[in-house]
Amino acid sequence: MKHNSKLIWFDFFRGLAAFLVLISHVRNLLFEDYVPNGNPLAQFFYFITGFGHEAVILFFVLSGFFIIGSIHESVQRQQWSIRNYIINRLTRLWIVLLPSLLLTLCWDHLGLMLYSDAYTYAGTLINISPESPVLHLGITNFEGNLFFLQTILVTTFGSNGALWSLSNEFWYYVLFPILYFSFTKNQSNLKRMLLFFLFTSILFFVGKTISIYFMVWLLGGISYLLVSNKHLVLRSSRYPLYFFILLFMIDLVLIRSKKLDFVCNDFSLGIIFCMLLWFISTYSIKRLAFQKMILFFSNISYSLYLTHLSFSFFVVTVFFKKRIMLTPFNFLVFIGLLTLVLLYSYLIFYVFEKNTDSVKKYLRKRFS
């Protein structure tokens, strides 16, 4: 799906989601676990920096929106090509994943060699690394993560636990086209049956968790259908938008508070976010400075997500012997660490991800 400048809010949420994952991981690495002490500022800090998992749910919905839209539009224009689809998707994934895995290998081996007794590599960080990364740095894990088999046949590679969702993403890229063409009318009944059988077989292979979250990813397709139908939105009224913004925030608070789990969970968040995207897509952002900031974080979001964790592990290991308390000075240290990781991720983006389109063009020409 060709990116539309009117979808600036989609860029906003993509960049925001990557940043939320970053601050969640860095906070868990750097600061001691929260202990109620009557300090409302500390309580607010720990609360607001704990939305890493919810941010991944937003990623899933946004991914579903763009991938489903891209497939549908190419079919409608009679320009669908499985060759181009494979090249586009694998180039997009591998151009950052391969250097990310190699960098994880380097940072983890260096950290374990220089600081073998560090708390960061001891497997005591339950929310990030419940086991020592040394257990997950083998060639089997490397190859499994390279071919998106983490959480299926292997664990995530080294300290880079964030790679779990990339397996979901890849298999959703595989599953949706198969499902889509198993219901198109221009296919023979036999071919449609075979495609649907392949679809169900892959669901069985990837397992229960990935299969369940496929439903969340598909919500992005619903959002695409709503956004692409311009007649469904009442542009004269902002009240539906305000309602879904409020509902979105309430749902996030209830999820973080672990209240009403049977109602407020990943699926409710996906549904509400799907509807929020529908209404917010009709509103533009006019301030150029805000647009540039949004595009910066959106552009580096994939590189940031894949490369931040192992680098953060190493940097924290070098400078800290144990997790520290939240104080005003240590908060500034936290901001400095975030800035350093952002600069590192931007460098990875500049060297690798920024060249994605050029690599795609080369491969399409090479395999034409």
Coordinates of C-alpha atoms in Angstrom, one line a residue:
M1 CA 0.0 0.0 0.0
K2 CA 1.5 3.3 -1.1
H3 CA 2.0 5.5 1.9
N4 CA -0.4 8.5 2.0
S5 CA 0.6 11.8 3.6
K6 CA -2.9 12.0 5.0
L7 CA -2.1 9.0 7.2
I8 CA 0.3 11.1 9.4
W9 CA -1.5 9.8 12.5
F10 CA -0.5 6.3 11.6
D11 CA 3.1 7.4 11.5
F12 CA 2.5 9.0 14.9
F13 CA 1.3 5.8 16.5
R14 CA 4.0 3.7 14.9
G15 CA 6.7 6.0 16.3
L16 CA 5.0 6.2 19.6
A17 CA 4.7 2.5 19.9
A18 CA 8.5 2.0 19.2
F19 CA 9.3 4.6 21.8
L20 CA 7.0 3.0 24.4
V21 CA 8.8 -0.3 23.9
L22 CA 12.2 1.4 24.3
I23 CA 11.4 3.3 27.5
S24 CA 9.8 0.1 29.0
H25 CA 12.9 -1.9 28.4
V26 CA 15.4 0.7 29.5
R27 CA 13.4 1.4 32.7
N28 CA 13.3 -2.3 33.5
L29 CA 17.1 -2.6 32.9
L30 CA 18.1 0.5 34.8
F31 CA 15.7 1.0 37.7
E32 CA 14.7 -1.2 40.6
D33 CA 11.2 -2.7 40.6
Y34 CA 8.5 -0.4 41.8
V35 CA 7.8 -0.5 45.5
P36 CA 4.8 1.6 46.8
N37 CA 6.3 4.5 48.8
G38 CA 3.6 7.1 48.7
N39 CA 5.4 9.2 46.0
P40 CA 2.8 10.0 43.2
L41 CA 5.5 11.1 40.8
A42 CA 7.3 7.7 41.1
Q43 CA 4.1 5.8 40.8
F44 CA 3.2 7.8 37.6
F45 CA 6.7 7.2 36.1
Y46 CA 6.5 3.5 36.6
F47 CA 2.9 3.4 35.3
I48 CA 3.6 5.4 32.2
T49 CA 6.7 3.5 31.3
G50 CA 5.1 0.1 31.4
F51 CA 3.2 0.0 28.1
G52 CA 5.7 -2.0 26.1
H53 CA 3.4 -5.0 25.4
E54 CA 0.4 -2.8 24.6
A55 CA 2.6 -0.9 22.1
V56 CA 3.2 -4.2 20.2
I57 CA -0.5 -4.6 19.9
L58 CA -0.7 -1.2 18.2
F59 CA 2.1 -2.4 15.9
F60 CA 0.1 -5.5 14.9
V61 CA -3.0 -3.4 14.0
L62 CA -0.9 -0.9 12.0
S63 CA 0.9 -3.7 10.2
G64 CA -2.4 -5.3 9.3
F65 CA -3.7 -2.0 8.0
F66 CA -0.8 -1.4 5.6
I67 CA -0.2 -5.0 4.5
I68 CA -3.9 -5.9 3.9
G69 CA -4.4 -2.6 2.1
S70 CA -1.4 -3.2 0.0
I71 CA -2.5 -6.6 -1.1
H72 CA -6.1 -5.6 -1.8
E73 CA -5.2 -2.5 -3.8
S74 CA -2.6 -4.4 -5.9
V75 CA -5.3 -7.1 -6.7
Q76 CA -7.8 -4.4 -7.6
R77 CA -5.4 -2.9 -10.0
Q78 CA -4.5 -6.3 -11.4
Q79 CA -0.9 -5.8 -10.4
W80 CA -0.6 -8.5 -7.8
S81 CA 2.7 -10.4 -8.0
I82 CA 3.7 -13.0 -5.6
R83 CA 7.4 -12.5 -6.6
N84 CA 7.2 -8.8 -5.8
Y85 CA 5.3 -9.5 -2.6
I86 CA 8.0 -11.9 -1.4
I87 CA 10.8 -9.5 -2.3
N88 CA 9.1 -6.5 -0.7
R89 CA 8.3 -8.3 2.6
L90 CA 11.6 -10.2 3.0
T91 CA 13.7 -7.2 2.1
R92 CA 11.8 -5.1 4.5
L93 CA 12.4 -7.6 7.3
W94 CA 15.9 -8.9 6.6
I95 CA 17.6 -5.5 5.9
V96 CA 17.4 -4.7 9.6
L97 CA 17.0 -8.2 11.1
L98 CA 20.3 -9.6 9.8
P99 CA 22.4 -6.7 11.2
S100 CA 20.3 -6.8 14.4
L101 CA 21.2 -10.4 15.0
L102 CA 24.9 -9.9 14.2
L103 CA 25.0 -6.9 16.5
T104 CA 23.2 -8.8 19.3
L105 CA 25.8 -11.5 18.9
C106 CA 28.6 -9.0 19.2
W107 CA 27.2 -7.0 22.1
D108 CA 26.2 -10.1 24.1
H109 CA 29.5 -11.8 23.6
L110 CA 31.4 -8.7 24.5
G111 CA 29.3 -8.1 27.6
L112 CA 29.5 -11.7 28.8
M113 CA 33.3 -11.7 28.2
L114 CA 34.0 -8.5 30.1
Y115 CA 31.2 -8.6 32.7
S116 CA 30.3 -12.3 33.1
D117 CA 28.9 -11.7 36.6
A118 CA 26.8 -8.6 35.7
Y119 CA 23.1 -8.6 36.9
T120 CA 22.0 -7.8 33.3
Y121 CA 23.3 -11.2 32.0
A122 CA 22.3 -13.3 35.1
G123 CA 18.7 -14.0 34.0
T124 CA 17.3 -12.1 37.0
L125 CA 15.4 -9.5 34.9
I126 CA 12.1 -11.3 34.8
N127 CA 10.3 -8.7 32.6
I128 CA 13.1 -8.7 30.0
S129 CA 15.5 -11.6 30.3
P130 CA 14.3 -14.4 32.6
E131 CA 17.3 -16.5 31.5
S132 CA 20.9 -15.6 30.8
P133 CA 21.5 -14.6 27.1
V134 CA 24.4 -17.0 27.0
L135 CA 21.8 -19.9 26.8
H136 CA 20.4 -18.4 23.6
L137 CA 23.4 -17.4 21.5
G138 CA 23.9 -20.7 19.6
I139 CA 23.9 -21.1 15.8
T140 CA 20.5 -22.9 15.9
N141 CA 18.9 -19.9 17.6
F142 CA 20.6 -17.5 15.2
E143 CA 19.2 -19.4 12.2
G144 CA 15.8 -19.9 13.8
N145 CA 15.4 -16.1 14.4
L146 CA 16.7 -15.3 10.9
F147 CA 14.0 -17.5 9.4
F148 CA 11.3 -16.3 11.9
L149 CA 11.0 -19.5 14.0
Q150 CA 11.5 -17.8 17.3
T151 CA 8.7 -18.8 19.9
I152 CA 7.9 -21.7 17.5
L153 CA 11.0 -23.9 17.3
V154 CA 13.6 -21.8 19.0
T155 CA 13.8 -19.0 21.6
T156 CA 14.6 -15.3 20.8
F157 CA 18.2 -14.7 20.1
G158 CA 20.5 -13.7 23.0
S159 CA 19.3 -10.7 25.0
N160 CA 17.1 -9.5 22.1
G161 CA 13.7 -10.6 23.5
A162 CA 11.9 -8.0 21.4
L163 CA 12.3 -10.4 18.4
W164 CA 9.3 -12.4 19.6
S165 CA 6.9 -10.2 17.7
L166 CA 8.8 -10.4 14.4
S167 CA 7.9 -14.1 14.2
N168 CA 4.2 -13.1 14.5
E169 CA 4.6 -10.4 11.8
F170 CA 6.3 -12.7 9.3
W171 CA 3.7 -15.5 9.6
Y172 CA 0.9 -13.0 9.3
Y173 CA 2.5 -11.8 6.0
V174 CA 2.4 -15.5 4.9
L175 CA -1.1 -16.3 6.3
F176 CA -3.1 -13.4 5.0
P177 CA -2.5 -13.7 1.2
I178 CA -3.2 -17.4 1.5
L179 CA -6.5 -16.7 3.3
Y180 CA -7.3 -13.8 0.9
F181 CA -6.9 -15.9 -2.3
S182 CA -8.7 -18.9 -0.8
F183 CA -11.9 -16.7 -0.9
T184 CA -11.4 -14.9 -4.3
K185 CA -13.9 -15.9 -7.0
N186 CA -11.3 -16.1 -9.8
Q187 CA -9.7 -19.2 -8.3
S188 CA -11.0 -22.7 -9.0
N189 CA -12.7 -24.6 -6.2
L190 CA -9.9 -27.0 -5.9
K191 CA -7.3 -24.3 -5.6
R192 CA -9.3 -22.5 -3.0
M193 CA -9.7 -25.6 -1.0
L194 CA -5.9 -26.3 -1.2
L195 CA -5.1 -22.8 -0.1
F196 CA -7.4 -23.0 2.8
F197 CA -5.9 -26.3 3.8
L198 CA -2.5 -24.7 3.6
F199 CA -3.7 -21.8 5.7
T200 CA -5.0 -24.1 8.5
S201 CA -1.8 -26.1 8.4
I202 CA 0.3 -23.1 8.9
L203 CA -1.9 -22.0 11.8
F204 CA -1.3 -25.4 13.4
F205 CA 2.4 -25.1 12.8
V206 CA 2.9 -21.6 14.3
G207 CA 0.9 -22.6 17.4
K208 CA -1.9 -21.2 19.6
T209 CA -0.4 -17.8 20.6
I210 CA 0.6 -16.6 17.1
S211 CA -2.7 -17.9 15.7
I212 CA -4.8 -16.0 18.3
Y213 CA -2.9 -12.7 17.8
F214 CA -3.6 -13.1 14.0
M215 CA -7.1 -12.0 14.9
V216 CA -5.7 -8.7 16.4
W217 CA -3.6 -8.2 13.3
L218 CA -6.7 -8.7 11.1
L219 CA -8.3 -5.7 12.9
G220 CA -6.0 -3.6 10.8
G221 CA -7.8 -4.8 7.7
I222 CA -11.1 -3.7 9.2
S223 CA -9.6 -0.3 9.9
Y224 CA -8.4 -0.2 6.3
L225 CA -11.8 -1.0 4.9
L226 CA -13.3 1.8 7.1
V227 CA -10.7 4.4 6.2
S228 CA -10.7 3.7 2.5
N229 CA -14.5 4.2 2.4
K230 CA -14.7 8.0 2.7
H231 CA -18.5 8.0 2.9
L232 CA -18.5 6.3 6.3
V233 CA -17.0 9.2 8.3
L234 CA -19.0 12.2 9.5
R235 CA -16.3 14.9 9.1
S236 CA -18.5 17.6 10.6
S237 CA -18.4 16.1 14.1
R238 CA -15.4 15.5 16.3
Y239 CA -17.4 13.8 19.1
P240 CA -16.9 10.2 17.8
L241 CA -13.1 10.9 17.7
Y242 CA -13.1 12.3 21.2
F243 CA -15.1 9.4 22.4
F244 CA -12.7 6.8 21.0
I245 CA -9.6 8.7 22.3
L246 CA -11.2 8.7 25.8
L247 CA -12.1 5.0 25.4
F248 CA -8.6 4.2 24.2
M249 CA -7.0 5.9 27.2
I250 CA -9.4 4.3 29.7
D251 CA -8.7 0.8 28.2
L252 CA -5.0 1.4 28.5
V253 CA -5.3 2.4 32.1
L254 CA -7.5 -0.6 33.0
I255 CA -5.1 -3.0 31.2
R256 CA -2.1 -1.6 33.0
S257 CA -4.0 -1.7 36.3
K258 CA -4.9 -5.3 35.6
K259 CA -8.6 -4.6 36.2
L260 CA -11.5 -6.2 34.3
D261 CA -9.1 -8.6 32.4
F262 CA -12.0 -10.4 30.8
V263 CA -13.1 -7.1 29.1
C264 CA -10.0 -4.9 29.0
N265 CA -7.2 -6.9 27.3
D266 CA -5.2 -7.0 24.0
F267 CA -8.3 -7.7 22.0
S268 CA -10.3 -4.8 23.4
L269 CA -7.3 -2.5 22.8
G270 CA -7.0 -3.8 19.2
I271 CA -10.7 -3.1 18.5
I272 CA -10.7 0.3 20.1
F273 CA -7.5 1.3 18.3
C274 CA -9.0 0.0 15.0
M275 CA -11.9 2.4 15.4
L276 CA -9.7 5.2 16.6
L277 CA -7.6 5.0 13.4
W278 CA -10.8 5.2 11.4
F279 CA -11.9 8.5 12.9
I280 CA -8.4 10.1 13.4
S281 CA -7.4 9.5 9.8
T282 CA -9.7 12.3 8.6
Y283 CA -7.7 14.9 10.6
S284 CA -4.4 16.3 9.4
I285 CA -1.5 17.7 11.4
K286 CA -0.6 21.2 10.1
R287 CA 2.5 22.1 12.1
L288 CA 5.5 21.2 10.0
A289 CA 7.8 20.8 13.0
F290 CA 5.5 18.2 14.5
Q291 CA 5.2 16.4 11.2
K292 CA 9.0 16.2 10.9
M293 CA 9.3 14.8 14.5
I294 CA 6.6 12.2 13.8
L295 CA 8.2 11.1 10.5
F296 CA 11.6 10.8 12.2
F297 CA 10.3 8.4 14.9
S298 CA 8.2 6.6 12.4
N299 CA 11.0 6.1 10.0
I300 CA 13.4 4.7 12.6
S301 CA 10.7 2.7 14.4
Y302 CA 11.6 -0.7 12.9
S303 CA 15.4 -0.2 13.4
L304 CA 14.7 1.1 16.9
Y305 CA 12.6 -1.9 17.8
L306 CA 15.0 -4.5 16.6
T307 CA 18.3 -3.0 17.7
H308 CA 17.7 -1.2 21.0
L309 CA 17.6 -4.0 23.5
S310 CA 21.0 -5.8 23.2
F311 CA 22.8 -2.4 22.9
S312 CA 20.9 -1.2 26.0
F313 CA 21.9 -4.3 27.9
F314 CA 25.6 -3.7 27.1
V315 CA 25.6 0.0 28.0
V316 CA 23.8 -0.5 31.3
T317 CA 26.2 -3.3 32.1
V318 CA 29.2 -1.1 31.5
F319 CA 28.0 1.7 33.8
F320 CA 26.0 0.0 36.5
K321 CA 26.7 -2.8 38.9
K322 CA 23.1 -3.0 40.0
R323 CA 19.8 -1.5 39.3
I324 CA 19.4 2.0 40.8
M325 CA 16.7 3.9 42.6
L326 CA 14.5 6.5 40.8
T327 CA 15.8 9.9 41.8
P328 CA 15.8 13.3 40.0
F329 CA 19.4 12.8 39.0
N330 CA 18.9 9.2 37.9
F331 CA 15.9 10.3 35.9
L332 CA 18.3 12.5 33.9
V333 CA 20.6 9.5 33.5
F334 CA 17.6 7.6 32.1
I335 CA 16.9 10.4 29.6
G336 CA 20.6 10.4 28.6
L337 CA 20.5 6.6 28.0
L338 CA 17.3 6.9 25.9
T339 CA 19.0 9.6 23.8
L340 CA 22.1 7.4 23.3
V341 CA 20.0 4.4 22.2
L342 CA 18.0 6.6 19.8
L343 CA 21.2 7.9 18.2
Y344 CA 22.5 4.3 17.9
S345 CA 19.3 3.1 16.3
Y346 CA 19.3 6.1 13.9
L347 CA 22.8 5.1 12.8
I348 CA 21.5 1.5 12.1
F349 CA 18.6 3.0 10.2
Y350 CA 20.8 5.3 8.2
V351 CA 23.2 2.5 7.2
F352 CA 20.7 -0.2 6.5
E353 CA 16.9 0.5 6.6
K354 CA 17.1 3.8 4.7
N355 CA 18.3 1.8 1.6
T356 CA 15.3 -0.6 1.7
D357 CA 13.7 0.8 -1.5
S358 CA 16.9 0.7 -3.4
V359 CA 17.5 -3.0 -2.4
K360 CA 13.9 -3.8 -3.4
K361 CA 14.4 -2.3 -6.8
Y362 CA 17.6 -4.1 -7.4
L363 CA 16.1 -7.5 -6.4
R364 CA 13.0 -7.0 -8.5
K365 CA 15.2 -6.2 -11.5
R366 CA 17.6 -9.1 -10.6
F367 CA 14.8 -11.7 -10.4
S368 CA 12.5 -10.3 -13.1

